[in-house]
DNA sequence: CCTACCGATCGGTAGG
DNA sequence: CCTACCGATCGGTAGG
């Protein structure tokens, strides 16, 4: 087996274990010893796979930012009503929270522990995503699909109404991702709608 | 001036500075040196006013839990529709986020850094609050005021739809707490409603 | 991938 | 309220 391939796998394992720890304890409270224990290694051995603690956080944050922006790209070019576009984005957030452990760390609170220049770069990506989300909401207000709310308020309410899932959702639960999409999406779209 | 009174004031100052730092950097990433700088003291001098770093977090968390539970008590005894009761609770959350810096730390993510036995005690208070909030939502569904959503989903959506305010709201902004209450509350109550 | 170990920083104490 | 300092733990390196 080529060394590069083996390293890749181990690096992925480390990243996933780190994402779990960052979610449970937060980035600053997670030590490299904690992480090493989680992957059955000594702390020093982690450095054969990664170059620093922050690199892990950086990879998680930027990897997910790119994913969210890629979906945004698709949604913008989608045919259909604004309601359908916003639902597609809500679905993305809900699916991501219930399926992808590494994502929650990034879009919740841990990105703020990045140091410069990564912090500014990440904030710019995030601002870009939020701005494009808000533009879609504004389009819905102009077209009359949504009622005349303050776009920034609507954006943040939607955005965060979906943030509790990451530490509440357990795959064993009887509530599925589909039910969440229907009920959370339904509640919010009904709230935004005109009638 | 009596020493106790002076200490009280200084302790309050320390608590407020700590709440600001905990919000901005998180509890584990806030050092006692950071806090000492913020109140123009040496780290060691903080211990004339407080007994440990965790005591500050504990005071903030439990102080606010009591406040939220006190309002819950009032709301439960309130005359009026379920819609009015839920709006009163949403108002509490919005007002608290825009007015009281120390509260956000507690009801967001920093309470998880409490150690036992405080952690379990705090979780119990939180669970108590959420359970009573959910009971009100269930009452609204039974009475027909709300549509038949999953109560736990509605609870958490409401609960967290209001959590972005703490790091977004700046007193200088043109959007006032009243507008927030009207628009955020309006969106959510409309989403929950039957028609 | 390990043992051994580094300088820096942590929360907190002693003593005045 | 300060200076001086403690043991523990941090992220990370050297060397094999």
mmCIF file of C-alpha atoms (C1' of nucleotides) in Angstrom:
data_model
loop_
_atom_site.group_PDB
_atom_site.id
_atom_site.type_symbol
_atom_site.label_atom_id
_atom_site.label_comp_id
_atom_site.label_asym_id
_atom_site.label_seq_id
_atom_site.Cartn_x
_atom_site.Cartn_y
_atom_site.Cartn_z
ATOM 1 C CA UNK A 1 0.000 0.000 0.000
ATOM 2 C CA UNK A 2 1.461 3.382 -0.943
ATOM 3 C CA UNK A 3 2.403 5.558 1.980
ATOM 4 C CA UNK A 4 0.423 8.522 0.726
ATOM 5 C CA UNK A 5 -2.785 6.566 0.639
ATOM 6 C CA UNK A 6 -2.265 5.190 4.116
ATOM 7 C CA UNK A 7 -1.518 8.672 5.436
ATOM 8 C CA UNK A 8 -4.635 10.041 3.842
ATOM 9 C CA UNK A 9 -6.807 7.520 5.603
ATOM 10 C CA UNK A 10 -5.221 8.161 8.977
ATOM 11 C CA UNK A 11 -5.427 11.897 8.477
ATOM 12 C CA UNK A 12 -9.118 11.519 7.733
ATOM 13 C CA UNK A 13 -9.595 9.492 10.907
ATOM 14 C CA UNK A 14 -7.817 12.142 12.921
ATOM 15 C CA UNK A 15 -9.944 14.860 11.377
ATOM 16 C CA UNK A 16 -13.153 13.052 12.241
ATOM 17 C CA UNK A 17 -12.088 12.330 15.805
ATOM 18 C CA UNK A 18 -11.084 15.972 16.152
ATOM 19 C CA UNK A 19 -14.437 17.166 14.809
ATOM 20 C CA UNK A 20 -16.198 15.083 17.430
ATOM 21 C CA UNK A 21 -14.013 16.415 20.229
ATOM 22 C CA UNK A 22 -14.318 20.011 19.028
ATOM 23 C CA UNK A 23 -18.085 19.635 19.059
ATOM 24 C CA UNK A 24 -18.169 18.073 22.514
ATOM 25 C CA UNK A 25 -15.561 20.163 24.347
ATOM 26 C CA UNK A 26 -14.727 23.009 22.018
ATOM 27 C CA UNK A 27 -11.434 23.623 20.217
ATOM 28 C CA UNK A 28 -9.421 25.283 23.009
ATOM 29 C CA UNK A 29 -10.446 22.669 25.571
ATOM 30 C CA UNK A 30 -9.454 19.793 23.309
ATOM 31 C CA UNK A 31 -5.814 18.883 23.862
ATOM 32 C CA UNK A 32 -3.602 17.027 21.426
ATOM 33 C CA UNK A 33 -3.389 14.314 24.112
ATOM 34 C CA UNK A 34 -7.201 13.971 24.041
ATOM 35 C CA UNK A 35 -7.085 13.657 20.288
ATOM 36 C CA UNK A 36 -4.209 11.175 20.409
ATOM 37 C CA UNK A 37 -6.134 8.988 22.863
ATOM 38 C CA UNK A 38 -9.147 9.028 20.554
ATOM 39 C CA UNK A 39 -7.133 7.616 17.657
ATOM 40 C CA UNK A 40 -4.921 5.309 19.757
ATOM 41 C CA UNK A 41 -1.680 7.176 19.285
ATOM 42 C CA UNK A 42 0.793 9.245 21.294
ATOM 43 C CA UNK A 43 0.439 12.988 20.958
ATOM 44 C CA UNK A 44 3.778 13.292 19.198
ATOM 45 C CA UNK A 45 2.760 10.737 16.571
ATOM 46 C CA UNK A 46 -0.107 12.924 15.414
ATOM 47 C CA UNK A 47 2.487 15.161 13.827
ATOM 48 C CA UNK A 48 3.351 12.510 11.275
ATOM 49 C CA UNK A 49 -0.107 13.133 9.814
ATOM 50 C CA UNK A 50 -0.850 16.758 10.530
ATOM 51 C CA UNK A 51 1.363 19.770 10.996
ATOM 52 C CA UNK A 52 -0.443 21.566 13.802
ATOM 53 C CA UNK A 53 -3.603 21.655 15.869
ATOM 54 C CA UNK A 54 -4.841 24.651 13.969
ATOM 55 C CA UNK A 55 -4.353 22.939 10.619
ATOM 56 C CA UNK A 56 -7.078 20.472 11.582
ATOM 57 C CA UNK A 57 -9.493 23.255 12.460
ATOM 58 C CA UNK A 58 -8.567 25.129 9.304
ATOM 59 C CA UNK A 59 -9.165 22.081 7.085
ATOM 60 C CA UNK A 60 -12.542 21.463 8.685
ATOM 61 C CA UNK A 61 -13.648 25.080 8.388
ATOM 62 C CA UNK A 62 -12.525 25.692 4.818
ATOM 63 C CA UNK A 63 -13.570 22.284 3.516
ATOM 64 C CA UNK A 64 -17.101 22.930 4.658
ATOM 65 C CA UNK A 65 -17.200 26.535 3.546
ATOM 66 C CA UNK A 66 -16.405 25.299 0.037
ATOM 67 C CA UNK A 67 -19.195 22.738 0.216
ATOM 68 C CA UNK A 68 -21.759 25.292 1.297
ATOM 69 C CA UNK A 69 -20.669 27.718 -1.398
ATOM 70 C CA UNK A 70 -20.831 25.004 -4.055
ATOM 71 C CA UNK A 71 -24.449 24.280 -3.134
ATOM 72 C CA UNK A 72 -25.171 28.005 -3.129
ATOM 73 C CA UNK A 73 -23.872 28.142 -6.697
ATOM 74 C CA UNK A 74 -26.276 25.388 -7.727
ATOM 75 C CA UNK A 75 -29.220 26.968 -5.953
ATOM 76 C CA UNK A 76 -28.616 30.311 -7.618
ATOM 77 C CA UNK A 77 -28.801 28.682 -11.028
ATOM 78 C CA UNK A 78 -31.805 26.593 -10.125
ATOM 79 C CA UNK A 79 -35.122 27.022 -11.889
ATOM 80 C CA UNK A 80 -38.050 27.558 -9.581
ATOM 81 C CA UNK A 81 -39.582 29.875 -7.048
ATOM 82 C CA UNK A 82 -37.678 31.641 -4.320
ATOM 83 C CA UNK A 83 -39.503 29.472 -1.815
ATOM 84 C CA UNK A 84 -38.020 26.401 -3.478
ATOM 85 C CA UNK A 85 -34.555 27.934 -3.423
ATOM 86 C CA UNK A 86 -34.716 28.777 0.261
ATOM 87 C CA UNK A 87 -36.047 25.307 1.003
ATOM 88 C CA UNK A 88 -33.112 23.801 -0.884
ATOM 89 C CA UNK A 89 -30.709 25.771 1.280
ATOM 90 C CA UNK A 90 -32.524 24.847 4.471
ATOM 91 C CA UNK A 91 -32.371 21.229 3.361
ATOM 92 C CA UNK A 92 -28.625 21.586 2.900
ATOM 93 C CA UNK A 93 -28.213 22.920 6.429
ATOM 94 C CA UNK A 94 -30.425 20.253 7.944
ATOM 95 C CA UNK A 95 -28.861 17.379 6.006
ATOM 96 C CA UNK A 96 -25.395 18.582 6.823
ATOM 97 C CA UNK A 97 -26.147 18.847 10.516
ATOM 98 C CA UNK A 98 -27.629 15.355 10.658
ATOM 99 C CA UNK A 99 -25.128 13.614 8.396
ATOM 100 C CA UNK A 100 -21.769 15.339 8.524
ATOM 101 C CA UNK A 101 -20.126 15.632 11.884
ATOM 102 C CA UNK A 102 -17.244 17.755 10.691
ATOM 103 C CA UNK A 103 -19.460 20.485 9.337
ATOM 104 C CA UNK A 104 -21.062 21.556 12.555
ATOM 105 C CA UNK A 105 -17.785 22.556 14.080
ATOM 106 C CA UNK A 106 -17.135 24.965 11.266
ATOM 107 C CA UNK A 107 -20.452 26.718 10.999
ATOM 108 C CA UNK A 108 -21.059 26.885 14.683
ATOM 109 C CA UNK A 109 -18.613 28.511 16.987
ATOM 110 C CA UNK A 110 -15.213 26.972 16.578
ATOM 111 C CA UNK A 111 -14.073 28.905 13.490
ATOM 112 C CA UNK A 112 -13.507 31.929 15.680
ATOM 113 C CA UNK A 113 -10.447 30.206 17.145
ATOM 114 C CA UNK A 114 -8.663 30.385 13.815
ATOM 115 C CA UNK A 115 -5.746 32.815 13.821
ATOM 116 C CA UNK A 116 -4.852 35.288 11.110
ATOM 117 C CA UNK A 117 -4.744 35.193 8.164
ATOM 118 C CA UNK A 118 -7.131 32.229 8.184
ATOM 119 C CA UNK A 119 -9.648 33.943 10.419
ATOM 120 C CA UNK A 120 -10.178 36.839 8.018
ATOM 121 C CA UNK A 121 -10.322 34.517 5.023
ATOM 122 C CA UNK A 122 -12.937 32.363 6.678
ATOM 123 C CA UNK A 123 -15.011 35.340 7.755
ATOM 124 C CA UNK A 124 -14.951 36.568 4.158
ATOM 125 C CA UNK A 125 -16.267 33.218 2.858
ATOM 126 C CA UNK A 126 -18.938 33.214 5.502
ATOM 127 C CA UNK A 127 -19.966 36.759 4.728
ATOM 128 C CA UNK A 128 -20.103 35.870 1.047
ATOM 129 C CA UNK A 129 -22.429 32.941 1.777
ATOM 130 C CA UNK A 130 -24.670 34.976 4.048
ATOM 131 C CA UNK A 131 -24.841 37.830 1.555
ATOM 132 C CA UNK A 132 -25.982 35.528 -1.230
ATOM 133 C CA UNK A 133 -28.515 33.874 1.059
ATOM 134 C CA UNK A 134 -29.856 37.280 1.995
ATOM 135 C CA UNK A 135 -30.057 38.309 -1.683
ATOM 136 C CA UNK A 136 -32.352 35.354 -2.315
ATOM 137 C CA UNK A 137 -34.566 36.399 0.575
ATOM 138 C CA UNK A 138 -34.693 39.951 -0.789
ATOM 139 C CA UNK A 139 -35.689 38.583 -4.173
ATOM 140 C CA UNK A 140 -38.564 36.767 -2.480
ATOM 141 C CA UNK A 141 -39.728 39.956 -0.809
ATOM 142 C CA UNK A 142 -39.561 41.939 -4.073
ATOM 143 C CA UNK A 143 -41.420 39.253 -5.984
ATOM 144 C CA UNK A 144 -44.113 39.168 -3.329
ATOM 145 C CA UNK A 145 -43.528 35.567 -2.305
ATOM 146 C CA UNK A 146 -42.391 36.651 1.149
ATOM 147 C CA UNK A 147 -43.843 39.288 3.416
ATOM 148 C CA UNK A 148 -41.930 42.505 3.949
ATOM 149 C CA UNK A 149 -39.581 41.526 6.765
ATOM 150 C CA UNK A 150 -36.165 42.980 7.457
ATOM 151 C CA UNK A 151 -33.948 40.749 5.276
ATOM 152 C CA UNK A 152 -31.097 40.572 7.780
ATOM 153 C CA UNK A 153 -33.489 39.466 10.505
ATOM 154 C CA UNK A 154 -35.055 36.810 8.314
ATOM 155 C CA UNK A 155 -31.632 35.555 7.254
ATOM 156 C CA UNK A 156 -30.289 35.130 10.744
ATOM 157 C CA UNK A 157 -33.489 33.648 12.079
ATOM 158 C CA UNK A 158 -33.453 30.995 9.345
ATOM 159 C CA UNK A 159 -29.748 30.462 9.638
ATOM 160 C CA UNK A 160 -29.755 29.799 13.334
ATOM 161 C CA UNK A 161 -33.153 28.097 13.576
ATOM 162 C CA UNK A 162 -31.305 25.111 12.233
ATOM 163 C CA UNK A 163 -28.265 25.266 14.480
ATOM 164 C CA UNK A 164 -29.619 23.298 17.405
ATOM 165 C CA UNK A 165 -29.718 20.099 15.357
ATOM 166 C CA UNK A 166 -26.035 19.366 15.638
ATOM 167 C CA UNK A 167 -26.091 18.499 19.292
ATOM 168 C CA UNK A 168 -29.658 17.292 19.500
ATOM 169 C CA UNK A 169 -29.960 14.968 16.558
ATOM 170 C CA UNK A 170 -29.012 11.357 17.231
ATOM 171 C CA UNK A 171 -29.237 8.900 14.324
ATOM 172 C CA UNK A 172 -31.106 6.436 16.526
ATOM 173 C CA UNK A 173 -33.982 8.856 17.133
ATOM 174 C CA UNK A 174 -37.374 8.253 15.667
ATOM 175 C CA UNK A 175 -37.348 11.685 14.049
ATOM 176 C CA UNK A 176 -35.699 11.424 10.646
ATOM 177 C CA UNK A 177 -33.959 14.074 8.598
ATOM 178 C CA UNK A 178 -36.976 14.079 6.279
ATOM 179 C CA UNK A 179 -39.366 14.911 9.104
ATOM 180 C CA UNK A 180 -37.054 17.670 10.259
ATOM 181 C CA UNK A 181 -36.911 19.172 6.794
ATOM 182 C CA UNK A 182 -40.644 19.070 6.488
ATOM 183 C CA UNK A 183 -41.420 20.483 9.921
ATOM 184 C CA UNK A 184 -38.627 23.005 10.427
ATOM 185 C CA UNK A 185 -38.697 24.049 6.779
ATOM 186 C CA UNK A 186 -42.480 24.179 6.873
ATOM 187 C CA UNK A 187 -42.591 26.327 9.996
ATOM 188 C CA UNK A 188 -40.073 28.807 8.674
ATOM 189 C CA UNK A 189 -41.462 29.045 5.149
ATOM 190 C CA UNK A 190 -44.951 29.494 6.500
ATOM 191 C CA UNK A 191 -43.647 32.227 8.791
ATOM 192 C CA UNK A 192 -41.955 33.972 5.911
ATOM 193 C CA UNK A 193 -44.852 33.592 3.470
ATOM 194 C CA UNK A 194 -47.400 36.235 2.631
ATOM 195 C CA UNK A 195 -50.657 34.518 3.387
ATOM 196 C CA UNK B 1 -16.705 52.641 52.899
ATOM 197 C CA UNK B 2 -17.251 49.119 54.208
ATOM 198 C CA UNK B 3 -15.031 46.505 52.645
ATOM 199 C CA UNK B 4 -17.907 44.209 51.800
ATOM 200 C CA UNK B 5 -19.620 46.848 49.710
ATOM 201 C CA UNK B 6 -16.455 47.666 47.861
ATOM 202 C CA UNK B 7 -15.813 43.996 47.188
ATOM 203 C CA UNK B 8 -19.304 43.520 45.887
ATOM 204 C CA UNK B 9 -18.863 46.250 43.336
ATOM 205 C CA UNK B 10 -15.511 44.952 42.176
ATOM 206 C CA UNK B 11 -16.824 41.421 41.983
ATOM 207 C CA UNK B 12 -19.634 42.664 39.783
ATOM 208 C CA UNK B 13 -17.144 44.410 37.514
ATOM 209 C CA UNK B 14 -15.091 41.244 37.245
ATOM 210 C CA UNK B 15 -18.162 39.217 36.428
ATOM 211 C CA UNK B 16 -19.181 41.568 33.649
ATOM 212 C CA UNK B 17 -15.700 41.687 32.151
ATOM 213 C CA UNK B 18 -15.585 37.899 32.317
ATOM 214 C CA UNK B 19 -18.957 37.578 30.601
ATOM 215 C CA UNK B 20 -17.681 39.737 27.747
ATOM 216 C CA UNK B 21 -14.495 37.689 27.394
ATOM 217 C CA UNK B 22 -16.358 34.380 27.615
ATOM 218 C CA UNK B 23 -18.637 35.542 24.823
ATOM 219 C CA UNK B 24 -15.786 36.744 22.633
ATOM 220 C CA UNK B 25 -13.226 33.982 23.164
ATOM 221 C CA UNK B 26 -15.025 31.259 25.056
ATOM 222 C CA UNK B 27 -14.407 30.137 28.629
ATOM 223 C CA UNK B 28 -11.404 27.820 28.122
ATOM 224 C CA UNK B 29 -9.593 30.339 25.915
ATOM 225 C CA UNK B 30 -10.042 33.134 28.445
ATOM 226 C CA UNK B 31 -7.142 33.202 30.876
ATOM 227 C CA UNK B 32 -7.147 34.773 34.298
ATOM 228 C CA UNK B 33 -4.431 37.100 32.943
ATOM 229 C CA UNK B 34 -6.827 38.248 30.187
ATOM 230 C CA UNK B 35 -9.464 38.904 32.786
ATOM 231 C CA UNK B 36 -7.040 40.681 35.097
ATOM 232 C CA UNK B 37 -5.971 42.992 32.238
ATOM 233 C CA UNK B 38 -9.597 43.810 31.516
ATOM 234 C CA UNK B 39 -10.173 45.045 35.069
ATOM 235 C CA UNK B 40 -6.716 46.591 35.542
ATOM 236 C CA UNK B 41 -5.427 44.150 38.091
ATOM 237 C CA UNK B 42 -2.805 41.413 38.410
ATOM 238 C CA UNK B 43 -4.067 37.873 38.014
ATOM 239 C CA UNK B 44 -3.333 37.039 41.624
ATOM 240 C CA UNK B 45 -5.382 39.999 42.841
ATOM 241 C CA UNK B 46 -8.516 38.606 41.272
ATOM 242 C CA UNK B 47 -8.545 36.025 44.030
ATOM 243 C CA UNK B 48 -9.341 38.662 46.619
ATOM 244 C CA UNK B 49 -12.746 38.952 44.956
ATOM 245 C CA UNK B 50 -13.472 35.514 43.588
ATOM 246 C CA UNK B 51 -12.370 32.061 44.625
ATOM 247 C CA UNK B 52 -11.813 30.417 41.252
ATOM 248 C CA UNK B 53 -12.279 30.808 37.531
ATOM 249 C CA UNK B 54 -15.115 28.332 37.565
ATOM 250 C CA UNK B 55 -16.932 30.228 40.306
ATOM 251 C CA UNK B 56 -17.407 33.108 37.882
ATOM 252 C CA UNK B 57 -18.882 30.834 35.229
ATOM 253 C CA UNK B 58 -21.037 29.122 37.823
ATOM 254 C CA UNK B 59 -22.416 32.424 39.128
ATOM 255 C CA UNK B 60 -23.238 33.598 35.616
ATOM 256 C CA UNK B 61 -24.927 30.343 34.648
ATOM 257 C CA UNK B 62 -27.008 29.861 37.776
ATOM 258 C CA UNK B 63 -27.911 33.517 38.168
ATOM 259 C CA UNK B 64 -29.440 33.516 34.743
ATOM 260 C CA UNK B 65 -31.093 30.146 35.055
ATOM 261 C CA UNK B 66 -32.949 31.527 38.077
ATOM 262 C CA UNK B 67 -34.029 34.589 36.124
ATOM 263 C CA UNK B 68 -35.385 32.541 33.249
ATOM 264 C CA UNK B 69 -37.217 30.217 35.606
ATOM 265 C CA UNK B 70 -38.716 33.157 37.483
ATOM 266 C CA UNK B 71 -40.167 34.526 34.259
ATOM 267 C CA UNK B 72 -41.430 31.058 33.351
ATOM 268 C CA UNK B 73 -43.267 31.007 36.669
ATOM 269 C CA UNK B 74 -44.989 34.296 35.821
ATOM 270 C CA UNK B 75 -45.864 33.199 32.311
ATOM 271 C CA UNK B 76 -47.427 29.978 33.540
ATOM 272 C CA UNK B 77 -49.743 31.940 35.816
ATOM 273 C CA UNK B 78 -50.524 34.541 33.173
ATOM 274 C CA UNK B 79 -54.024 34.977 31.833
ATOM 275 C CA UNK B 80 -54.271 34.854 28.066
ATOM 276 C CA UNK B 81 -53.842 32.679 25.014
ATOM 277 C CA UNK B 82 -50.983 30.290 24.472
ATOM 278 C CA UNK B 83 -49.803 32.553 21.666
ATOM 279 C CA UNK B 84 -49.459 35.385 24.181
ATOM 280 C CA UNK B 85 -47.558 33.151 26.566
ATOM 281 C CA UNK B 86 -45.093 32.014 23.932
ATOM 282 C CA UNK B 87 -44.637 35.603 22.780
ATOM 283 C CA UNK B 88 -43.866 36.624 26.365
ATOM 284 C CA UNK B 89 -41.150 33.975 26.535
ATOM 285 C CA UNK B 90 -39.720 34.950 23.167
ATOM 286 C CA UNK B 91 -39.689 38.545 24.371
ATOM 287 C CA UNK B 92 -37.746 37.448 27.425
ATOM 288 C CA UNK B 93 -35.147 35.730 25.289
ATOM 289 C CA UNK B 94 -34.828 38.646 22.876
ATOM 290 C CA UNK B 95 -34.685 41.285 25.612
ATOM 291 C CA UNK B 96 -32.147 39.312 27.556
ATOM 292 C CA UNK B 97 -29.921 38.858 24.528
ATOM 293 C CA UNK B 98 -30.010 42.556 23.679
ATOM 294 C CA UNK B 99 -29.759 43.912 27.189
ATOM 295 C CA UNK B 100 -27.919 41.527 29.449
ATOM 296 C CA UNK B 101 -24.433 40.553 28.442
ATOM 297 C CA UNK B 102 -23.934 38.001 31.172
ATOM 298 C CA UNK B 103 -26.928 35.944 30.155
ATOM 299 C CA UNK B 104 -25.782 34.951 26.706
ATOM 300 C CA UNK B 105 -22.779 33.139 28.063
ATOM 301 C CA UNK B 106 -24.965 30.926 30.164
ATOM 302 C CA UNK B 107 -27.644 29.938 27.717
ATOM 303 C CA UNK B 108 -25.321 29.535 24.809
ATOM 304 C CA UNK B 109 -22.390 27.216 24.941
ATOM 305 C CA UNK B 110 -20.221 28.044 27.901
ATOM 306 C CA UNK B 111 -22.191 26.233 30.602
ATOM 307 C CA UNK B 112 -20.853 22.942 29.274
ATOM 308 C CA UNK B 113 -17.470 23.817 30.758
ATOM 309 C CA UNK B 114 -18.854 23.588 34.268
ATOM 310 C CA UNK B 115 -17.528 20.614 36.194
ATOM 311 C CA UNK B 116 -19.505 18.289 38.414
ATOM 312 C CA UNK B 117 -21.605 18.624 40.457
ATOM 313 C CA UNK B 118 -22.468 22.020 38.940
ATOM 314 C CA UNK B 119 -22.764 20.662 35.420
ATOM 315 C CA UNK B 120 -25.500 18.202 36.333
ATOM 316 C CA UNK B 121 -27.328 20.770 38.423
ATOM 317 C CA UNK B 122 -27.288 23.262 35.599
ATOM 318 C CA UNK B 123 -28.446 20.726 33.050
ATOM 319 C CA UNK B 124 -31.334 19.857 35.347
ATOM 320 C CA UNK B 125 -32.429 23.502 35.558
ATOM 321 C CA UNK B 126 -32.137 23.831 31.808
ATOM 322 C CA UNK B 127 -34.123 20.681 31.214
ATOM 323 C CA UNK B 128 -36.758 21.938 33.622
ATOM 324 C CA UNK B 129 -37.075 25.197 31.697
ATOM 325 C CA UNK B 130 -37.239 23.481 28.326
ATOM 326 C CA UNK B 131 -39.788 20.975 29.554
ATOM 327 C CA UNK B 132 -42.107 23.730 30.779
ATOM 328 C CA UNK B 133 -41.657 25.657 27.546
ATOM 329 C CA UNK B 134 -42.537 22.536 25.602
ATOM 330 C CA UNK B 135 -45.609 21.930 27.783
ATOM 331 C CA UNK B 136 -46.904 25.357 26.766
ATOM 332 C CA UNK B 137 -46.387 24.528 23.101
ATOM 333 C CA UNK B 138 -48.222 21.242 23.567
ATOM 334 C CA UNK B 139 -51.094 23.109 25.201
ATOM 335 C CA UNK B 140 -51.257 25.309 22.099
ATOM 336 C CA UNK B 141 -51.428 22.301 19.827
ATOM 337 C CA UNK B 142 -54.160 20.667 21.905
ATOM 338 C CA UNK B 143 -56.208 23.846 22.066
ATOM 339 C CA UNK B 144 -55.927 24.244 18.297
ATOM 340 C CA UNK B 145 -54.024 27.533 18.410
ATOM 341 C CA UNK B 146 -50.955 25.900 16.864
ATOM 342 C CA UNK B 147 -50.761 23.430 14.056
ATOM 343 C CA UNK B 148 -49.820 19.840 14.803
ATOM 344 C CA UNK B 149 -46.029 20.024 14.778
ATOM 345 C CA UNK B 150 -43.672 17.809 16.726
ATOM 346 C CA UNK B 151 -43.423 19.732 20.042
ATOM 347 C CA UNK B 152 -39.704 19.053 20.518
ATOM 348 C CA UNK B 153 -38.961 20.377 17.043
ATOM 349 C CA UNK B 154 -41.020 23.507 17.576
ATOM 350 C CA UNK B 155 -39.379 24.099 20.952
ATOM 351 C CA UNK B 156 -35.836 23.885 19.698
ATOM 352 C CA UNK B 157 -36.549 25.874 16.574
ATOM 353 C CA UNK B 158 -37.998 28.706 18.645
ATOM 354 C CA UNK B 159 -35.336 28.406 21.280
ATOM 355 C CA UNK B 160 -32.447 28.702 18.882
ATOM 356 C CA UNK B 161 -34.045 31.065 16.376
ATOM 357 C CA UNK B 162 -33.246 33.695 18.938
ATOM 358 C CA UNK B 163 -29.697 32.680 19.710
ATOM 359 C CA UNK B 164 -27.954 34.602 16.944
ATOM 360 C CA UNK B 165 -28.861 37.915 18.545
ATOM 361 C CA UNK B 166 -26.189 37.807 21.180
ATOM 362 C CA UNK B 167 -23.294 38.303 18.830
ATOM 363 C CA UNK B 168 -25.141 40.213 16.145
ATOM 364 C CA UNK B 169 -27.021 42.852 18.073
ATOM 365 C CA UNK B 170 -25.125 46.076 18.692
ATOM 366 C CA UNK B 171 -26.915 48.808 20.682
ATOM 367 C CA UNK B 172 -25.930 51.384 18.058
ATOM 368 C CA UNK B 173 -27.800 49.580 15.292
ATOM 369 C CA UNK B 174 -30.919 51.033 13.785
ATOM 370 C CA UNK B 175 -32.842 47.863 14.536
ATOM 371 C CA UNK B 176 -34.285 48.087 18.036
ATOM 372 C CA UNK B 177 -35.270 45.329 20.413
ATOM 373 C CA UNK B 178 -38.908 46.197 19.710
ATOM 374 C CA UNK B 179 -38.503 45.634 15.966
ATOM 375 C CA UNK B 180 -36.760 42.348 16.670
ATOM 376 C CA UNK B 181 -39.562 41.188 18.912
ATOM 377 C CA UNK B 182 -42.141 42.120 16.341
ATOM 378 C CA UNK B 183 -40.381 40.578 13.366
ATOM 379 C CA UNK B 184 -38.766 37.484 14.864
ATOM 380 C CA UNK B 185 -41.726 36.821 17.119
ATOM 381 C CA UNK B 186 -44.088 37.497 14.220
ATOM 382 C CA UNK B 187 -42.310 35.129 11.871
ATOM 383 C CA UNK B 188 -42.224 32.294 14.385
ATOM 384 C CA UNK B 189 -45.775 32.713 15.661
ATOM 385 C CA UNK B 190 -47.071 32.865 12.124
ATOM 386 C CA UNK B 191 -45.126 29.717 11.315
ATOM 387 C CA UNK B 192 -46.568 27.943 14.319
ATOM 388 C CA UNK B 193 -50.125 29.170 13.778
ATOM 389 C CA UNK B 194 -52.913 27.188 12.222
ATOM 390 C CA UNK B 195 -54.056 29.471 9.449
ATOM 391 C "C1'" DC C 1 5.295 5.337 15.637
ATOM 392 C "C1'" DC C 2 7.677 5.774 20.189
ATOM 393 C "C1'" DT C 3 10.391 7.923 24.412
ATOM 394 C "C1'" DA C 4 12.103 11.871 26.135
ATOM 395 C "C1'" DC C 5 11.797 16.389 26.619
ATOM 396 C "C1'" DC C 6 11.327 21.662 25.497
ATOM 397 C "C1'" DG C 7 9.691 26.565 26.651
ATOM 398 C "C1'" DA C 8 5.407 28.812 27.425
ATOM 399 C "C1'" DT C 9 1.409 29.390 29.756
ATOM 400 C "C1'" DC C 10 -2.150 27.848 32.716
ATOM 401 C "C1'" DG C 11 -4.991 28.429 37.433
ATOM 402 C "C1'" DG C 12 -3.845 29.395 41.739
ATOM 403 C "C1'" DT C 13 -0.998 30.245 46.464
ATOM 404 C "C1'" DA C 14 2.342 32.339 49.871
ATOM 405 C "C1'" DG C 15 3.571 36.076 52.068
ATOM 406 C "C1'" DG C 16 3.653 40.699 52.855
ATOM 407 C "C1'" DC D 1 -3.305 44.808 45.927
ATOM 408 C "C1'" DC D 2 1.488 43.408 44.622
ATOM 409 C "C1'" DT D 3 5.882 40.348 43.647
ATOM 410 C "C1'" DA D 4 7.411 35.970 43.393
ATOM 411 C "C1'" DC D 5 6.592 31.593 42.416
ATOM 412 C "C1'" DC D 6 4.332 26.682 42.281
ATOM 413 C "C1'" DG D 7 3.121 22.165 39.832
ATOM 414 C "C1'" DA D 8 0.492 20.826 35.903
ATOM 415 C "C1'" DT D 9 -0.431 20.883 31.327
ATOM 416 C "C1'" DC D 10 -0.152 22.851 26.875
ATOM 417 C "C1'" DG D 11 1.431 22.444 21.606
ATOM 418 C "C1'" DG D 12 5.169 20.844 19.523
ATOM 419 C "C1'" DT D 13 10.302 18.958 18.417
ATOM 420 C "C1'" DA D 14 14.495 15.842 18.457
ATOM 421 C "C1'" DG D 15 16.109 11.706 17.563
ATOM 422 C "C1'" DG D 16 15.760 7.138 16.680
#
